[in-house]
Backbone as ProteinMPNN parsed JSONL, in Angstrom:
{"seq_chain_A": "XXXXXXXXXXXXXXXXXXXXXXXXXXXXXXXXXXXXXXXXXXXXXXXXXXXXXXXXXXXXXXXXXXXXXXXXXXXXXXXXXXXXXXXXXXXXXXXXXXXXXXXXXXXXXXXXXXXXXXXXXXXXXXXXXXXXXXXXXXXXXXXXXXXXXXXX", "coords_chain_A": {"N_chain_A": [[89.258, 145.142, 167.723], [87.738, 145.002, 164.632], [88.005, 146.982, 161.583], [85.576, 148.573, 160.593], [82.245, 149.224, 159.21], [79.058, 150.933, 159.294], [75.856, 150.943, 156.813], [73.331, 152.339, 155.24], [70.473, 150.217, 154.443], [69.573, 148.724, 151.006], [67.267, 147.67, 149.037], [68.694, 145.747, 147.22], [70.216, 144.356, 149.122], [68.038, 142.228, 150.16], [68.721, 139.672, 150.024], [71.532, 138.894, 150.605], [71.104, 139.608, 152.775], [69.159, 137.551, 154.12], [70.64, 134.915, 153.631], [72.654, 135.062, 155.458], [70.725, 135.091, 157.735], [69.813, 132.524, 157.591], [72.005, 131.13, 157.996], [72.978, 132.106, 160.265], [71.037, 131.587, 161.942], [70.754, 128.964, 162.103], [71.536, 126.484, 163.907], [70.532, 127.215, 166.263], [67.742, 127.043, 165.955], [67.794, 124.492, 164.714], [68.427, 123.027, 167.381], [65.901, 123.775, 167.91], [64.196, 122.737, 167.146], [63.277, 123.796, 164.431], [64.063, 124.352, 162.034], [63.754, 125.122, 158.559], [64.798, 125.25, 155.396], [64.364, 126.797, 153.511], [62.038, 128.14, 154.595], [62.463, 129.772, 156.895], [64.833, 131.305, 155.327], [62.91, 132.978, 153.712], [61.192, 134.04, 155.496], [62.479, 136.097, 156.264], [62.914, 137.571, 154.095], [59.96, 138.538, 153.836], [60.029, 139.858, 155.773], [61.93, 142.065, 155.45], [62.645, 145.714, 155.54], [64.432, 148.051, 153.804], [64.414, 150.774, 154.511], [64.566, 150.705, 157.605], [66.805, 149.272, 158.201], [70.201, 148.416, 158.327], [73.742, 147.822, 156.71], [76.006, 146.375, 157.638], [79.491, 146.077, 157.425], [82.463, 144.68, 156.609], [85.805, 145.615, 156.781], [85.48, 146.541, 154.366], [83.08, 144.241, 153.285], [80.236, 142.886, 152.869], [79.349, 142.161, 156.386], [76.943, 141.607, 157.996], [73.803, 142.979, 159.529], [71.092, 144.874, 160.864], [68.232, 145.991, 161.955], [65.775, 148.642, 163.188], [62.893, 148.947, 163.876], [60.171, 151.005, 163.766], [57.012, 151.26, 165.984], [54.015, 151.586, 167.685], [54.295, 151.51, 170.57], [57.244, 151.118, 170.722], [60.498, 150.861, 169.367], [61.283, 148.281, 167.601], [63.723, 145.956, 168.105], [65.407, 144.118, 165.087], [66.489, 141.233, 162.745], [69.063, 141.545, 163.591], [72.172, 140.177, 162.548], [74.758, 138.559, 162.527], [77.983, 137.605, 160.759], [79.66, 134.756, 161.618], [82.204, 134.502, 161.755], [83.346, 137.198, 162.664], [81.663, 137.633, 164.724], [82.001, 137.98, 168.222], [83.973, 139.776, 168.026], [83.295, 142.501, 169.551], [82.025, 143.733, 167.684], [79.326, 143.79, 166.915], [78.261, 144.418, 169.661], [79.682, 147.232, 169.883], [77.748, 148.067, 167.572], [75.229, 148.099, 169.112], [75.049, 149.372, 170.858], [75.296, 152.141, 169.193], [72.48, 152.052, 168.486], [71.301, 152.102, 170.781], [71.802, 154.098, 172.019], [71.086, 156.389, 170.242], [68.263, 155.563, 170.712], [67.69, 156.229, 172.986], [68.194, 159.039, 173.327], [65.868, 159.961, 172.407], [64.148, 158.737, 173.989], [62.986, 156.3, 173.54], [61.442, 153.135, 173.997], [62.796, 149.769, 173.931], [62.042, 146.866, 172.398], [62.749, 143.321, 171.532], [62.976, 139.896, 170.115], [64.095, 136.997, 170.91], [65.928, 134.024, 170.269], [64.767, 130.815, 172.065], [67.471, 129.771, 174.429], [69.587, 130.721, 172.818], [72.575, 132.517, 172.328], [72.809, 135.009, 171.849], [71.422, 136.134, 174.177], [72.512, 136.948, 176.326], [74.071, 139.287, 175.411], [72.214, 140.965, 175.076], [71.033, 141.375, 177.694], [72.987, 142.392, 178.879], [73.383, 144.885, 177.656], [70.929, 146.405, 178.948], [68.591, 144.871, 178.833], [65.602, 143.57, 179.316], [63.727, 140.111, 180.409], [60.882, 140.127, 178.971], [58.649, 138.052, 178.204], [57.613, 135.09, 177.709], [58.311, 132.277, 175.232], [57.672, 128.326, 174.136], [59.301, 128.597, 172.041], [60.345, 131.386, 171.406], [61.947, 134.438, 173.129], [61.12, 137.156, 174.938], [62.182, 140.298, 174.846], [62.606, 143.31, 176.69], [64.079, 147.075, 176.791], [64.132, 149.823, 178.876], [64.181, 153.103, 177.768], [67.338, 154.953, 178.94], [67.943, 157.346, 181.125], [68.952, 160.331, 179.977], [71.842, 162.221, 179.422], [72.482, 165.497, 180.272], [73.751, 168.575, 179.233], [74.418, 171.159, 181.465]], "CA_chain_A": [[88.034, 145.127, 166.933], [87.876, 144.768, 162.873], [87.422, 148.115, 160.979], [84.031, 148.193, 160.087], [81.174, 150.873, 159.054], [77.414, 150.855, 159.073], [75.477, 151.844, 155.997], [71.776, 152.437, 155.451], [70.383, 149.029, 153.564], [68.651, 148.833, 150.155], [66.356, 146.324, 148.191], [69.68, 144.865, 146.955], [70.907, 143.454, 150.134], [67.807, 141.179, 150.911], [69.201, 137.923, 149.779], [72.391, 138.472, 151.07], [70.536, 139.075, 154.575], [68.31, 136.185, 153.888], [71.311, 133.92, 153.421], [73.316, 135.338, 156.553], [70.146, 135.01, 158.767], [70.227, 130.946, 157.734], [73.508, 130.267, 158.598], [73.341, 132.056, 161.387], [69.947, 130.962, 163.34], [70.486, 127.323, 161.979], [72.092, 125.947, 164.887], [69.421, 127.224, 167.051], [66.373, 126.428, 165.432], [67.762, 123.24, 164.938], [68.143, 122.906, 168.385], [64.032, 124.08, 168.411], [63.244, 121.676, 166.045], [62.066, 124.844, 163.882], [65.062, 124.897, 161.441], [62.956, 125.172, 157.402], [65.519, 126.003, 155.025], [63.121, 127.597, 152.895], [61.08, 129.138, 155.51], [64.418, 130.633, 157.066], [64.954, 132.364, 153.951], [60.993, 133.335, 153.139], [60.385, 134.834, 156.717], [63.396, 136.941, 156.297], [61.985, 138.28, 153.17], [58.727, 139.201, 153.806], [59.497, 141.046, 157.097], [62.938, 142.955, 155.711], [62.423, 147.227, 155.408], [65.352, 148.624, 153.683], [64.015, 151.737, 155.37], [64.702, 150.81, 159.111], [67.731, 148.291, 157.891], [71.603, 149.169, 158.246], [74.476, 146.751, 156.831], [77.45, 146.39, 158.554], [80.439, 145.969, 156.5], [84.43, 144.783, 157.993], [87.035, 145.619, 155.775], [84.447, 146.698, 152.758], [82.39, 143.531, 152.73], [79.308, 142.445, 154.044], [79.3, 140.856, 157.283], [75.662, 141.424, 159.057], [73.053, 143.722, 159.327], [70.401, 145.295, 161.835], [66.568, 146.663, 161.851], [65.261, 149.036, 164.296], [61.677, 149.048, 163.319], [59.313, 151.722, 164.531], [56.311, 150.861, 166.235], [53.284, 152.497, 168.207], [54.93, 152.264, 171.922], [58.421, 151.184, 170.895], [61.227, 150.564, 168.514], [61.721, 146.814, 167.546], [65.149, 145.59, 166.955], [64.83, 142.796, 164.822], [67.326, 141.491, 162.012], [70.466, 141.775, 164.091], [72.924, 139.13, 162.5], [76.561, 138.983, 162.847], [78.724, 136.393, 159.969], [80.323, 133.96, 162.585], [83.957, 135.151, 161.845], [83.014, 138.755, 162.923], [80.715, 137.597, 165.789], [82.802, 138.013, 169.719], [85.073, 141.03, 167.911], [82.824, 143.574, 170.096], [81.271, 145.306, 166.56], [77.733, 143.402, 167.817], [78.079, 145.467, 171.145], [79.333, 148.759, 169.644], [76.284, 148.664, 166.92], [73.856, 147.902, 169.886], [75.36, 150.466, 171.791], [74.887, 153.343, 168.716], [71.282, 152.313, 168.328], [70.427, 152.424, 172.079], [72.071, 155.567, 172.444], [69.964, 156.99, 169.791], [66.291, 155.447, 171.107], [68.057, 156.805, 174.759], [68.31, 160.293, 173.154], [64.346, 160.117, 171.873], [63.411, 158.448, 174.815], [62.505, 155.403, 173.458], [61.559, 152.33, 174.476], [62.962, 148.937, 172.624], [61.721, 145.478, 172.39], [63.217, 142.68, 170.66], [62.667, 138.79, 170.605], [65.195, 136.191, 170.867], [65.39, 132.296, 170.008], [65.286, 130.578, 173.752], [68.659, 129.052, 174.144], [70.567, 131.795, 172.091], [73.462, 133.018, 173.196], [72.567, 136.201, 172.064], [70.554, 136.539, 174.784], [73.467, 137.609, 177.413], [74.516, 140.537, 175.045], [71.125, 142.004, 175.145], [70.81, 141.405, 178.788], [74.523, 143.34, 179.525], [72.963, 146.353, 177.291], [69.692, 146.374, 179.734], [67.17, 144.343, 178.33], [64.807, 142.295, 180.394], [62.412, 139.572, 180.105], [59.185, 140.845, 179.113], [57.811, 136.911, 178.36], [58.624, 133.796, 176.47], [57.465, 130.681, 174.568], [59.084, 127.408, 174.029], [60.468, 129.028, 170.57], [60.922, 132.378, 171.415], [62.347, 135.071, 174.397], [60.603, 138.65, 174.433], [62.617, 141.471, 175.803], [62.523, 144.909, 176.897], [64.642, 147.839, 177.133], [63.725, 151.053, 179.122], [65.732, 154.235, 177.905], [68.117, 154.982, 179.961], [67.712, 158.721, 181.619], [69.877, 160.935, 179.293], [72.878, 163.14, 180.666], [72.27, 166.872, 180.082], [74.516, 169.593, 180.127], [73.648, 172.413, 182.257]], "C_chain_A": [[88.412, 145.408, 165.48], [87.737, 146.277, 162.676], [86.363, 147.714, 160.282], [83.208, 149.534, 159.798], [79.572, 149.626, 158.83], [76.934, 151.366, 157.977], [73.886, 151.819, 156.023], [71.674, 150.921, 154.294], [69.745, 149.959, 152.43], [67.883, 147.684, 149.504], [67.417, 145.135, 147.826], [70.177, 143.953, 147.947], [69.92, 142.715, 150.677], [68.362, 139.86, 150.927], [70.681, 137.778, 150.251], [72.116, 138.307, 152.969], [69.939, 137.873, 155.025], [69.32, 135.124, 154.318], [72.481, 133.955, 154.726], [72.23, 134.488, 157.901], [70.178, 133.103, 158.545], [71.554, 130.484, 158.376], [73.898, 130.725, 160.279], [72.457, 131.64, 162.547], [70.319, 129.478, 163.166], [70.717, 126.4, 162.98], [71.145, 126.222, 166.473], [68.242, 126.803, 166.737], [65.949, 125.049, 165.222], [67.582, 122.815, 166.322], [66.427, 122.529, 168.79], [63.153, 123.285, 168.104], [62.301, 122.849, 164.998], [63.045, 125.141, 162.953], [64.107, 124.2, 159.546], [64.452, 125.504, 156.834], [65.028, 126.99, 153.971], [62.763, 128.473, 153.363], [61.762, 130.234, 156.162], [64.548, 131.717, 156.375], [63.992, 133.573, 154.051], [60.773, 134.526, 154.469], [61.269, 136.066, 156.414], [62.997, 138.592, 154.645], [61.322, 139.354, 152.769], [58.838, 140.371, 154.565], [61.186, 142.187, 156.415], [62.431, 144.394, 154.783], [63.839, 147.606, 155.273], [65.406, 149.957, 154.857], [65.042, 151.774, 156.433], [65.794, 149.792, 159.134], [69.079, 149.188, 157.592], [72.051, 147.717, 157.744], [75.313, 147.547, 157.481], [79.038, 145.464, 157.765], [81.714, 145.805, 157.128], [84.946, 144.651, 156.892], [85.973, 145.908, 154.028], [83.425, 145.446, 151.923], [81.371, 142.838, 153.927], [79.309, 141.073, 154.749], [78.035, 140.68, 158.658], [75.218, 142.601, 159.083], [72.217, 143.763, 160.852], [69.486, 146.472, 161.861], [66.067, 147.357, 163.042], [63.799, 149.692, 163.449], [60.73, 149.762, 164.353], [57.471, 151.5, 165.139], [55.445, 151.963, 167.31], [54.023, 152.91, 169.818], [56.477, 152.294, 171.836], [59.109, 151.225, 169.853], [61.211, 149.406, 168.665], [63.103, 146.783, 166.741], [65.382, 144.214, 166.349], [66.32, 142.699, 163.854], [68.898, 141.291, 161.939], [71.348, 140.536, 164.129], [73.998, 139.585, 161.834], [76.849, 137.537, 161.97], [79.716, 136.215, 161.192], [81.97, 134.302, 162.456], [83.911, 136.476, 161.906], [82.489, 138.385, 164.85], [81.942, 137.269, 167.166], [83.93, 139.123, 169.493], [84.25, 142.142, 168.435], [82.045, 144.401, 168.923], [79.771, 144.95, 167.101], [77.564, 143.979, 168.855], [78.43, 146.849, 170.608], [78.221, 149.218, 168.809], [75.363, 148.492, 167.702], [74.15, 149.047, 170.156], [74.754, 151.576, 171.135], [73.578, 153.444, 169.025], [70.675, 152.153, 169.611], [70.382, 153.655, 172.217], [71.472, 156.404, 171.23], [68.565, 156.602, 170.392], [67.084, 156.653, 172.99], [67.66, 158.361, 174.384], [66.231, 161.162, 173.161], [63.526, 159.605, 172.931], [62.536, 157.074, 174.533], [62.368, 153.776, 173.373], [61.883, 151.219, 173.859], [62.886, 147.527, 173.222], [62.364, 144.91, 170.969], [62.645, 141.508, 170.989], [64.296, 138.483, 169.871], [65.005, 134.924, 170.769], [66.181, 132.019, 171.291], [66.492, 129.787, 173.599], [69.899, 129.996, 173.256], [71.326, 132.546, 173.092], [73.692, 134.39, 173.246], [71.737, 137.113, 172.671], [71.273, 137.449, 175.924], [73.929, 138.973, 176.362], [73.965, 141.483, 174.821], [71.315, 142.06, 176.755], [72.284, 142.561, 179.279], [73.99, 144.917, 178.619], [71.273, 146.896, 178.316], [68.328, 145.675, 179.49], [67.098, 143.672, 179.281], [64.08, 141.434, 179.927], [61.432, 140.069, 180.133], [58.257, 139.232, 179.384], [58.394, 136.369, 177.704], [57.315, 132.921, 176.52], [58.206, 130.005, 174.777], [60.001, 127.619, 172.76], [61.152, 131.066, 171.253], [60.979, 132.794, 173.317], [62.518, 136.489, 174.33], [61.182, 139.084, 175.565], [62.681, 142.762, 175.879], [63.221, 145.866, 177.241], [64.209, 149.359, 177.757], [64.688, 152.42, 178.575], [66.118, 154.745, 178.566], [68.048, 157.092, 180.218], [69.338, 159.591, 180.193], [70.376, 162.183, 179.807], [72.638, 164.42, 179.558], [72.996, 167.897, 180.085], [74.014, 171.177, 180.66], [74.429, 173.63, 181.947]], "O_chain_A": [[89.426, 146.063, 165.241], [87.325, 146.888, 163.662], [86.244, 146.742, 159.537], [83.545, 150.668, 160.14], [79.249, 148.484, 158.505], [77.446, 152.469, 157.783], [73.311, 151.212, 156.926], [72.577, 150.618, 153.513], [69.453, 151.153, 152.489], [68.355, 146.584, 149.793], [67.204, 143.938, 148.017], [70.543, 142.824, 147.62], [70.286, 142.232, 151.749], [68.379, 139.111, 151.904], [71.129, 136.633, 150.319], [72.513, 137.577, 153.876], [70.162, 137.293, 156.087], [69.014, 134.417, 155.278], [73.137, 132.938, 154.95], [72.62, 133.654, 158.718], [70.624, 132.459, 159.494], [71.843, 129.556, 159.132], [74.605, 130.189, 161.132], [72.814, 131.403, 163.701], [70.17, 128.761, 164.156], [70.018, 125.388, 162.921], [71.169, 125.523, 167.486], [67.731, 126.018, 167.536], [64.866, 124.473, 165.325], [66.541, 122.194, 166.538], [65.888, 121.657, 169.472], [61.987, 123.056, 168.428], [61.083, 122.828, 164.819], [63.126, 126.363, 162.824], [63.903, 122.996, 159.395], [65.286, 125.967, 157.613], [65.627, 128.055, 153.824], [62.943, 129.607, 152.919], [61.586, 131.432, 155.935], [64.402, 132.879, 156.753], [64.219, 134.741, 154.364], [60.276, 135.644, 154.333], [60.655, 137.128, 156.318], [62.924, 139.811, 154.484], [61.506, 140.352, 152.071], [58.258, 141.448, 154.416], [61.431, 143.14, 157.154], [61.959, 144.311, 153.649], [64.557, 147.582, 156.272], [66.204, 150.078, 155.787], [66.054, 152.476, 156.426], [65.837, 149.26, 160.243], [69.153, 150.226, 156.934], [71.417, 146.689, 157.981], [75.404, 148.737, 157.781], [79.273, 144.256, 157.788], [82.113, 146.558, 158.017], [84.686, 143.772, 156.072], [86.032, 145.371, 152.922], [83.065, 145.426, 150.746], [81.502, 142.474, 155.096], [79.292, 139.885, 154.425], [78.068, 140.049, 159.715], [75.991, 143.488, 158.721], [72.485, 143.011, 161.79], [69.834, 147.651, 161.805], [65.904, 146.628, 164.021], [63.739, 150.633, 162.657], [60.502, 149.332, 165.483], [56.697, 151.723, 164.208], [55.993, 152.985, 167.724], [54.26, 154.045, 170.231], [57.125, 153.096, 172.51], [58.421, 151.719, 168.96], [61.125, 149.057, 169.842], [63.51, 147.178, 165.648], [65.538, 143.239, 167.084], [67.179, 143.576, 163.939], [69.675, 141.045, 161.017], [71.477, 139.857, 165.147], [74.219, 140.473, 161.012], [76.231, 136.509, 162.246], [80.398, 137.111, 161.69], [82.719, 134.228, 163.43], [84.568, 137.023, 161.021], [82.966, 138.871, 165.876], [82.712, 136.319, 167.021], [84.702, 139.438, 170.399], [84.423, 143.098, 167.679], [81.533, 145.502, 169.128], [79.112, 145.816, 167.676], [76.364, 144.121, 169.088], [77.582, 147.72, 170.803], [77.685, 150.313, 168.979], [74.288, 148.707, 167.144], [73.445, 149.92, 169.651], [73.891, 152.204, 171.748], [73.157, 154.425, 169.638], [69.448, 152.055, 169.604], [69.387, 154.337, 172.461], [71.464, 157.563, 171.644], [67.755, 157.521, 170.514], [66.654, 157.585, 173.669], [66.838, 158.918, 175.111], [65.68, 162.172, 173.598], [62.328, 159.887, 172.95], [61.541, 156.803, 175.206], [63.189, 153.168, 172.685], [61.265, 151.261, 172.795], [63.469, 147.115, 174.224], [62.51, 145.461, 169.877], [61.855, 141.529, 171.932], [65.093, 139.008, 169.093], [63.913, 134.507, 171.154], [67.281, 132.405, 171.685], [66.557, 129.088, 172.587], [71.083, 129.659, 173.258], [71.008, 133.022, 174.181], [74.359, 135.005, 174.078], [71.347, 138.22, 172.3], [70.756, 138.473, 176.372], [74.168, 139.898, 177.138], [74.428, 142.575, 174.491], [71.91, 143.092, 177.066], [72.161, 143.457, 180.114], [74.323, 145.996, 179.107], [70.743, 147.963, 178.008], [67.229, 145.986, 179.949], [67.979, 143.209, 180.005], [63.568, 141.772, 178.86], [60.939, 140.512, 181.17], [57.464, 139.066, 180.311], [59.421, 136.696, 177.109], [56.246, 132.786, 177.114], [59.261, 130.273, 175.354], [61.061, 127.053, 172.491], [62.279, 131.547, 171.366], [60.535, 132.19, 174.294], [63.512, 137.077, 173.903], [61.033, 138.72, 176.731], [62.857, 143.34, 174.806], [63.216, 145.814, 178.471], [63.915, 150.144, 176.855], [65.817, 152.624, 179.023], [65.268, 155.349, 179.22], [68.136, 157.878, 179.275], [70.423, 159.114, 179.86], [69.729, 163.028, 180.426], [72.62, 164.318, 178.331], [72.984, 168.392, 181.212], [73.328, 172.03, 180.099], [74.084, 174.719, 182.406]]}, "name": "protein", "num_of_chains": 1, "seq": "XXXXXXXXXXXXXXXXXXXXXXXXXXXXXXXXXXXXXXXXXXXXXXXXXXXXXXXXXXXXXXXXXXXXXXXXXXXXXXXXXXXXXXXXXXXXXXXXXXXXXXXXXXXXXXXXXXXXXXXXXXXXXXXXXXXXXXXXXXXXXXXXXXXXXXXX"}
């Protein structure tokens, strides 16, 4: 695995998220027939919260980011894109892993969506997510937190 770190985002890094999340849904959306290159951008935008936003940095330069957005019953993890020469080096499974094992600690529950046909659908499913429901664009899933070990 690369050396890498997480940092908290800021206002500065939307447009480099913006421009990650194109290159990296494009190949699906095309697929969907839902690929804007504009809109791509725009959606990414509107919905990004430095706040609840980490980058993810390999070797001191950004290579993907990830949102765990707080909500009334759950956390949403939204956001979560990996630059294609990073993506199958395991850092996409150890940053799921931190931020489960924090909602695990709080007890809380996490939904995400996924574009149907994404292959990042098996690397949620191997951390516990389930189908909650789907469309013909999207694939809503659910994580329960996992009982947390105690010491006595």
């Amino acid at each position: 695995m690369a050396d890498w770190e997480i940092r908290s985002a800021s206002a500065a890094d939307v447009e480099a998220v913006a421009e990650l999340r194109a290159v990296v849904l494009r190949a699906d959306l095309e697929r969907l027939g839902r690929y804007d290159e504009q809109r791509v951008r725009q959606r990414l935008r509107e919905g990004f919260v430095p706040a609840h936003t980490w980058v993810i940095e390999v070797g001191g330069a950004f290579a993907g980011c990830v949102s765990l957005r707080p909500a009334e019953d759950a956390h949403w993890l939204e956001h979560f894109y990996l630059a294609p020469h990073v993506q199958g080096s395991g850092i996409g499974a150890a940053v799921l892993r931190g931020l489960l094992e924090r909602c695990d600690r709080d007890g809380t529950l996490v939904r995400l969506n996924v574009l149907r046909g994404s292959p990042a659908r098996r690397l949620y499913e191997r951390h516990g997510f389930r189908l909650e429901t789907e469309d013909p664009v999207d694939v809503f899933m659910v994580r329960e937190p996992a009982l947390a070990v105690r010491d006595n």
